[in-house]
mmCIF file of C-alpha atoms in Angstrom:
data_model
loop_
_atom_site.group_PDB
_atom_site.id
_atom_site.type_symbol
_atom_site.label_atom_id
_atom_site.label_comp_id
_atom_site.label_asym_id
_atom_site.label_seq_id
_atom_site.Cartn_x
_atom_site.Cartn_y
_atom_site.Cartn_z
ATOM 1 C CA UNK S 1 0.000 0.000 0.000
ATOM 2 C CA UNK S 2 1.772 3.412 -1.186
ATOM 3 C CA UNK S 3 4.600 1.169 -1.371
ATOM 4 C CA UNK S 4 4.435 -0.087 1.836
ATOM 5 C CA UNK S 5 4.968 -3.976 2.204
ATOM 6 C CA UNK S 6 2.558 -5.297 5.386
ATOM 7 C CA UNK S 7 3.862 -8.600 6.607
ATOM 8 C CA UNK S 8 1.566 -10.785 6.593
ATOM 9 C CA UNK S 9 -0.229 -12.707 9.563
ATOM 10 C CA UNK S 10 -1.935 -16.009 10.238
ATOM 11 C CA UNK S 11 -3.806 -14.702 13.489
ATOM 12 C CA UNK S 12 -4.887 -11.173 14.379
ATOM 13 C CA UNK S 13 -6.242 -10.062 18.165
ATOM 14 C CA UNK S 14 -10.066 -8.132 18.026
ATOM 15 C CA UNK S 15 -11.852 -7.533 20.825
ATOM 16 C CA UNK S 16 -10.233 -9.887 23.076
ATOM 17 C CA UNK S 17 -10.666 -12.298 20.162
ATOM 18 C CA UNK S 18 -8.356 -14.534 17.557
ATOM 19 C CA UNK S 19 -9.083 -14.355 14.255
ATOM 20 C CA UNK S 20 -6.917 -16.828 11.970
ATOM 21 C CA UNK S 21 -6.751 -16.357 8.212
ATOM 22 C CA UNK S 22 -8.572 -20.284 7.642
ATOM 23 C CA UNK S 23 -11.245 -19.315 10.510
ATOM 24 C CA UNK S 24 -10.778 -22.187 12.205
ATOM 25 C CA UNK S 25 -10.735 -20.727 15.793
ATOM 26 C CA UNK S 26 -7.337 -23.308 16.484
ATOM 27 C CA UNK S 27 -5.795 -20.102 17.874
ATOM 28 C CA UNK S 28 -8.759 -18.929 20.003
ATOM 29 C CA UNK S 29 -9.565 -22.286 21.262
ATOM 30 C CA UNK S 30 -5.897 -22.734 22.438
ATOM 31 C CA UNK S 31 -5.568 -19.657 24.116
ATOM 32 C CA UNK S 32 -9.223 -19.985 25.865
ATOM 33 C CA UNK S 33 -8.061 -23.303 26.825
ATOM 34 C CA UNK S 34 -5.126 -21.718 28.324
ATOM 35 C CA UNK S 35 -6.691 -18.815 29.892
ATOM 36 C CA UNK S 36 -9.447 -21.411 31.557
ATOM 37 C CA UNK S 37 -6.500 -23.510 33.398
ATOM 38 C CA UNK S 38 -4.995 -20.398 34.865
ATOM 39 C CA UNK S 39 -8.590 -19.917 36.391
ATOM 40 C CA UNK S 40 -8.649 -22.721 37.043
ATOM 41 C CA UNK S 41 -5.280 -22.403 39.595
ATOM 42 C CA UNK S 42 -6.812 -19.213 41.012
ATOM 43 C CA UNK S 43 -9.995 -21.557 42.205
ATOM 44 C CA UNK S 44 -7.850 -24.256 43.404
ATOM 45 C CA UNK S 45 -5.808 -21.273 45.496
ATOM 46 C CA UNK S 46 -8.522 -19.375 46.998
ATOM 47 C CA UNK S 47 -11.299 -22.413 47.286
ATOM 48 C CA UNK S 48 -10.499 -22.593 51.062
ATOM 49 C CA UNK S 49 -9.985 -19.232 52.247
ATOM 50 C CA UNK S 50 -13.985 -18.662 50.508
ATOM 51 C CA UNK S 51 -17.275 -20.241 51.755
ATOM 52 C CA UNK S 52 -18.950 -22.612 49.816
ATOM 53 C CA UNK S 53 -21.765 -20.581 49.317
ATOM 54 C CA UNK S 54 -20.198 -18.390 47.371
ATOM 55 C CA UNK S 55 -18.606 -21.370 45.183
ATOM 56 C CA UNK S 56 -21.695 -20.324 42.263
ATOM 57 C CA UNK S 57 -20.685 -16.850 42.027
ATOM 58 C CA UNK S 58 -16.450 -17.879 41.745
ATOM 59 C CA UNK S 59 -17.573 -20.255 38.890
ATOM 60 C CA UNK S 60 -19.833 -17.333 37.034
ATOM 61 C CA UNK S 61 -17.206 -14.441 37.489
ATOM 62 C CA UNK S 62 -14.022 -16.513 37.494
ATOM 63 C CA UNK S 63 -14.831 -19.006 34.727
ATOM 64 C CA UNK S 64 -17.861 -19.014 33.028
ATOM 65 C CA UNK S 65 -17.255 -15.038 32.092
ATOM 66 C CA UNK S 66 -13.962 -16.226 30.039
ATOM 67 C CA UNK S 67 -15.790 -19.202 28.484
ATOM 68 C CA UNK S 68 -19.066 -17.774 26.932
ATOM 69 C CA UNK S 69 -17.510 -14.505 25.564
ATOM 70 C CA UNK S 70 -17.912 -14.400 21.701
ATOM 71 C CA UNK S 71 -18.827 -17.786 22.384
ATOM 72 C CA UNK S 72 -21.954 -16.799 19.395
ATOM 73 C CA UNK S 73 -18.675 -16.503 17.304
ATOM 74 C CA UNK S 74 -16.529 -19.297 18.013
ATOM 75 C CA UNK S 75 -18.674 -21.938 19.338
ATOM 76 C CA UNK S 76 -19.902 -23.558 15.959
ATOM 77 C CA UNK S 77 -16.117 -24.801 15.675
ATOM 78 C CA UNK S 78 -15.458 -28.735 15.377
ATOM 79 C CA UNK S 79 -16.234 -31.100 18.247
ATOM 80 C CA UNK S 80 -13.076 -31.949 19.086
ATOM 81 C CA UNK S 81 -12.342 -28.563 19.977
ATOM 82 C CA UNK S 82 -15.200 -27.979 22.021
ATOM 83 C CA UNK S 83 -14.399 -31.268 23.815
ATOM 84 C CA UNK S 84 -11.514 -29.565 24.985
ATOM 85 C CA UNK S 85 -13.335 -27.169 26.584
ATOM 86 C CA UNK S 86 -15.921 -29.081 28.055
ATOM 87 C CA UNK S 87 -12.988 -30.976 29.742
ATOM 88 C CA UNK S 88 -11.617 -28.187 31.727
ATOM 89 C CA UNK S 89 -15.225 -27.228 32.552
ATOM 90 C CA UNK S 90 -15.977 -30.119 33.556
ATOM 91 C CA UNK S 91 -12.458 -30.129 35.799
ATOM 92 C CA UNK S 92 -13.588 -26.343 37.097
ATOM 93 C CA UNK S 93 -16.887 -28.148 38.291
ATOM 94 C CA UNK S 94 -14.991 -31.065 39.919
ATOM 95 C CA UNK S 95 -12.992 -28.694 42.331
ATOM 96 C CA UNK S 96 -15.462 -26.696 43.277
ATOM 97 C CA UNK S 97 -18.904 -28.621 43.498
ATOM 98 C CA UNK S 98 -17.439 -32.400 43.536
ATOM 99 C CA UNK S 99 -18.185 -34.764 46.305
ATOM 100 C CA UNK S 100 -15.171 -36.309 46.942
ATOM 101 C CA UNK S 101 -11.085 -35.033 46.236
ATOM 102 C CA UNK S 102 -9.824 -35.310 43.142
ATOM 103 C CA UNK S 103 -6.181 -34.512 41.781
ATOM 104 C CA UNK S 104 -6.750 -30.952 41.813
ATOM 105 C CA UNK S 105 -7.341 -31.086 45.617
ATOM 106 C CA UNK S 106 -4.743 -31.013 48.427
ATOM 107 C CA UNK S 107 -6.235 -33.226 50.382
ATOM 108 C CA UNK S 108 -6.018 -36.122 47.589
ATOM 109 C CA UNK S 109 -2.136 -36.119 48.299
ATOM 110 C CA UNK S 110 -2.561 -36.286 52.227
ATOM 111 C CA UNK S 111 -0.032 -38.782 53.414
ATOM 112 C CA UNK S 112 -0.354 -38.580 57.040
ATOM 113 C CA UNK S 113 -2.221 -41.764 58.426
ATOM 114 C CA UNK S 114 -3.817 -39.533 61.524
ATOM 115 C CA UNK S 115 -5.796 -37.860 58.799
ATOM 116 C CA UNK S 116 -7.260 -40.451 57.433
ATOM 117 C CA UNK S 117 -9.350 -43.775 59.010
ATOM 118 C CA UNK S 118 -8.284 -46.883 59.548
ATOM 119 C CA UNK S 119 -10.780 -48.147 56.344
ATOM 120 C CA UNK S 120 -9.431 -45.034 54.711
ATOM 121 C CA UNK S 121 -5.620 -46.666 55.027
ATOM 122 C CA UNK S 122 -6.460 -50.094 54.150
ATOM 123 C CA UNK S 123 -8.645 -49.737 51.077
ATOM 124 C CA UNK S 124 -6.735 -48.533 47.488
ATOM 125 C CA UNK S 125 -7.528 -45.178 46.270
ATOM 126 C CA UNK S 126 -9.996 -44.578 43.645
ATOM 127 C CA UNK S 127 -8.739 -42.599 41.088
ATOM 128 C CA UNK S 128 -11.795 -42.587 38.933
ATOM 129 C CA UNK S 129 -13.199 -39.286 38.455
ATOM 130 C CA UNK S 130 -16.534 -38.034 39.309
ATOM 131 C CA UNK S 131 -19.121 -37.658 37.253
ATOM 132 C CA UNK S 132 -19.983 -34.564 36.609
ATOM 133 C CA UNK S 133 -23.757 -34.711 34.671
ATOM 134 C CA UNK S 134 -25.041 -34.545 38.602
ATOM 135 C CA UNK S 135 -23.425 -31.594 39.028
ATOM 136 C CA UNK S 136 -24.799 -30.193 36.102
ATOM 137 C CA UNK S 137 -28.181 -31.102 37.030
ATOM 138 C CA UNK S 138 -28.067 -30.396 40.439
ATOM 139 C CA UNK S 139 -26.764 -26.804 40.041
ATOM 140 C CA UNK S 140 -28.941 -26.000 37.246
ATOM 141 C CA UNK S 141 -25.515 -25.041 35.019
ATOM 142 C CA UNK S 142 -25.067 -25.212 31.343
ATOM 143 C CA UNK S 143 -22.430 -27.069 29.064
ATOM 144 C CA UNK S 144 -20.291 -25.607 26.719
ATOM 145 C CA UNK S 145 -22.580 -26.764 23.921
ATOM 146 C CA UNK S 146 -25.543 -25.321 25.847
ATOM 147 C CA UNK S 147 -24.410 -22.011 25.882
ATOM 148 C CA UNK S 148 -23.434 -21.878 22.478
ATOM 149 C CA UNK S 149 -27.265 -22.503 21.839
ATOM 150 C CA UNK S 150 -28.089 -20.367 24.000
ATOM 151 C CA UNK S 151 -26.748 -17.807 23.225
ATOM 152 C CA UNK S 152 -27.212 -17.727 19.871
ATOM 153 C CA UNK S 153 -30.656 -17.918 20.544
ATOM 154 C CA UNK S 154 -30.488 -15.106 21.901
ATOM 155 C CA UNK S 155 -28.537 -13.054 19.247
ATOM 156 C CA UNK S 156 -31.345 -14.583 16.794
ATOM 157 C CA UNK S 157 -34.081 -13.111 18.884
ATOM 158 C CA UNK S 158 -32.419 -9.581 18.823
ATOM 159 C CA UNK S 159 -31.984 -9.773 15.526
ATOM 160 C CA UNK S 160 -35.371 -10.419 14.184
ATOM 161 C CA UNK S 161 -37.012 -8.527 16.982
ATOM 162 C CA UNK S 162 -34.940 -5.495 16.253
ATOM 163 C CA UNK S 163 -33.890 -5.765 12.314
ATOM 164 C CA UNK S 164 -30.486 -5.244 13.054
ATOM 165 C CA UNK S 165 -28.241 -5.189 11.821
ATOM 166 C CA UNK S 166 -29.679 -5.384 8.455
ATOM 167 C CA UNK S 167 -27.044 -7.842 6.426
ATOM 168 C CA UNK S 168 -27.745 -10.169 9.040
ATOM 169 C CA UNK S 169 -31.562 -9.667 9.171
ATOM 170 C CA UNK S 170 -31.696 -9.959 5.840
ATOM 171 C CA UNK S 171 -29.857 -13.305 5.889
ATOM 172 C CA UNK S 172 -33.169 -15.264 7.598
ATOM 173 C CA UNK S 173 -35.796 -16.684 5.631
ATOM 174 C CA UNK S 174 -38.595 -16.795 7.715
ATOM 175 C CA UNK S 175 -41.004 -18.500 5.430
ATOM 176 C CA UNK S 176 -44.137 -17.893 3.512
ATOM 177 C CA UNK S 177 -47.764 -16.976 4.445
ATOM 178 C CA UNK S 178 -49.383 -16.291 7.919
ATOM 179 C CA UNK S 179 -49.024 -19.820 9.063
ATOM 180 C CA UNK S 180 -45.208 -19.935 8.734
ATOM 181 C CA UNK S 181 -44.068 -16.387 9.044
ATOM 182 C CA UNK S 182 -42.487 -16.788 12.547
ATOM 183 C CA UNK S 183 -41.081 -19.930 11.689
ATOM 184 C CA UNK S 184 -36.814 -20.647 10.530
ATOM 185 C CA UNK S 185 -35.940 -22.365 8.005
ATOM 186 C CA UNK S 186 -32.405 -23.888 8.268
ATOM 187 C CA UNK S 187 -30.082 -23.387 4.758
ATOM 188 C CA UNK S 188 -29.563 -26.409 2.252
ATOM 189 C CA UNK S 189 -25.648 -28.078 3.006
ATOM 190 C CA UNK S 190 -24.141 -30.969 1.007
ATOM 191 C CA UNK S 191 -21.120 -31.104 3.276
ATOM 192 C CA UNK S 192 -20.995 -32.034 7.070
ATOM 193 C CA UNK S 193 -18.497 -29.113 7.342
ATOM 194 C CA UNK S 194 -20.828 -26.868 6.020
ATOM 195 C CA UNK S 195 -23.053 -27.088 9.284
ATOM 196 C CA UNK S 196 -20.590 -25.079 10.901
ATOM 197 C CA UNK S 197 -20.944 -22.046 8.931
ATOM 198 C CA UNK S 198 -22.435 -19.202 10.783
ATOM 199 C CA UNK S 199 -25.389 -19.101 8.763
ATOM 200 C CA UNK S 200 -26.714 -22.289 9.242
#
């Protein structure tokens, strides 16, 4: 440009968020996954100096805040990324709403036998990990996946109730006649890929 050579990148920073030149949100999912662990080590720090009452509003400011920002954006990516994601939530959930100590706990590396029971010293530890689809249901929280939906939902429900912006209001084909006018229809695709585009 005027003779000015711009280097070119693979990744660019907006709004807190990583665009790569293929938009296949490897970068943002990486560094998400990233910024979720180091949460994640805050929790684990702070988990017994706090109340358990306020465990809910740690997990909303501390980690669900990170995870569901531009999530509208980035959340039609592949599975296997998302999986990723789900795993550390799922961890998150573990430490701070799990019934019994996991890796992430101190107390899972107590040595001392006057800490534990006699049946606590004799029988092997359990290293399974806890489910977690309780915890989900018992605390009333939502999945990765789930707020993806969700909150696309909701950007669909601004969008038709306010007609804006336009290029994206003009994008839904909301059917024909009385009978169907509030009703979406989802695009044609030929390719399994193609159910990731933002449109559909």
């Amino acid at each position: 440009l005027n003779g000015v050579k711009f280097k070119k990148s693979d990744k660019v920073r907006f709004l807190g968020v990583l665009l790569d030149d293929q938009l296949s949100w490897d970068h943002h999912v990486k560094y998400l996954e990233e910024k979720l662990k180091s949460q994640i080590i805050i929790i684990k720090r702070i988990r017994k100096f706090v109340p358990t009452s306020q465990n809910i509003p740690i997990y909303q400011s501390l980690f669900v805040s990170h995870l569901t920002y531009c999530i509208s954006a980035w959340g039609g990516t592949s599975k296997t990324k998302i999986q990723r994601l789900f795993t550390v939530q799922k961890r998150c959930l573990r430490i701070l709403f799990g019934s019994r100590p996991t890796f992430d706990h101190a107390e899972f590396y107590e040595t001392c036998a006057r800490t534990r029971t006699f049946e606590e010293n004799m029988c092997p530890k359990n290293y399974v990990l806890e489910h977690t689809k309780p915890l989900f249901v018992k605390h009333k929280f939502l999945t990765v996946h789930s707020f993806h939906n969700f909150f696309i939902c909701m950007e669909i429900f601004k969008i038709i109730k306010y007609h804006m912006p336009i290029s994206l209001f003009s994008c839904f084909n909301s059917g024909f006649g009385l009978f169907h006018r509030k009703l979406l229809t989802l695009p044609k695709y030929y390719l399994n890929n193609s159910r990731n585009n933002f449109l559909y």
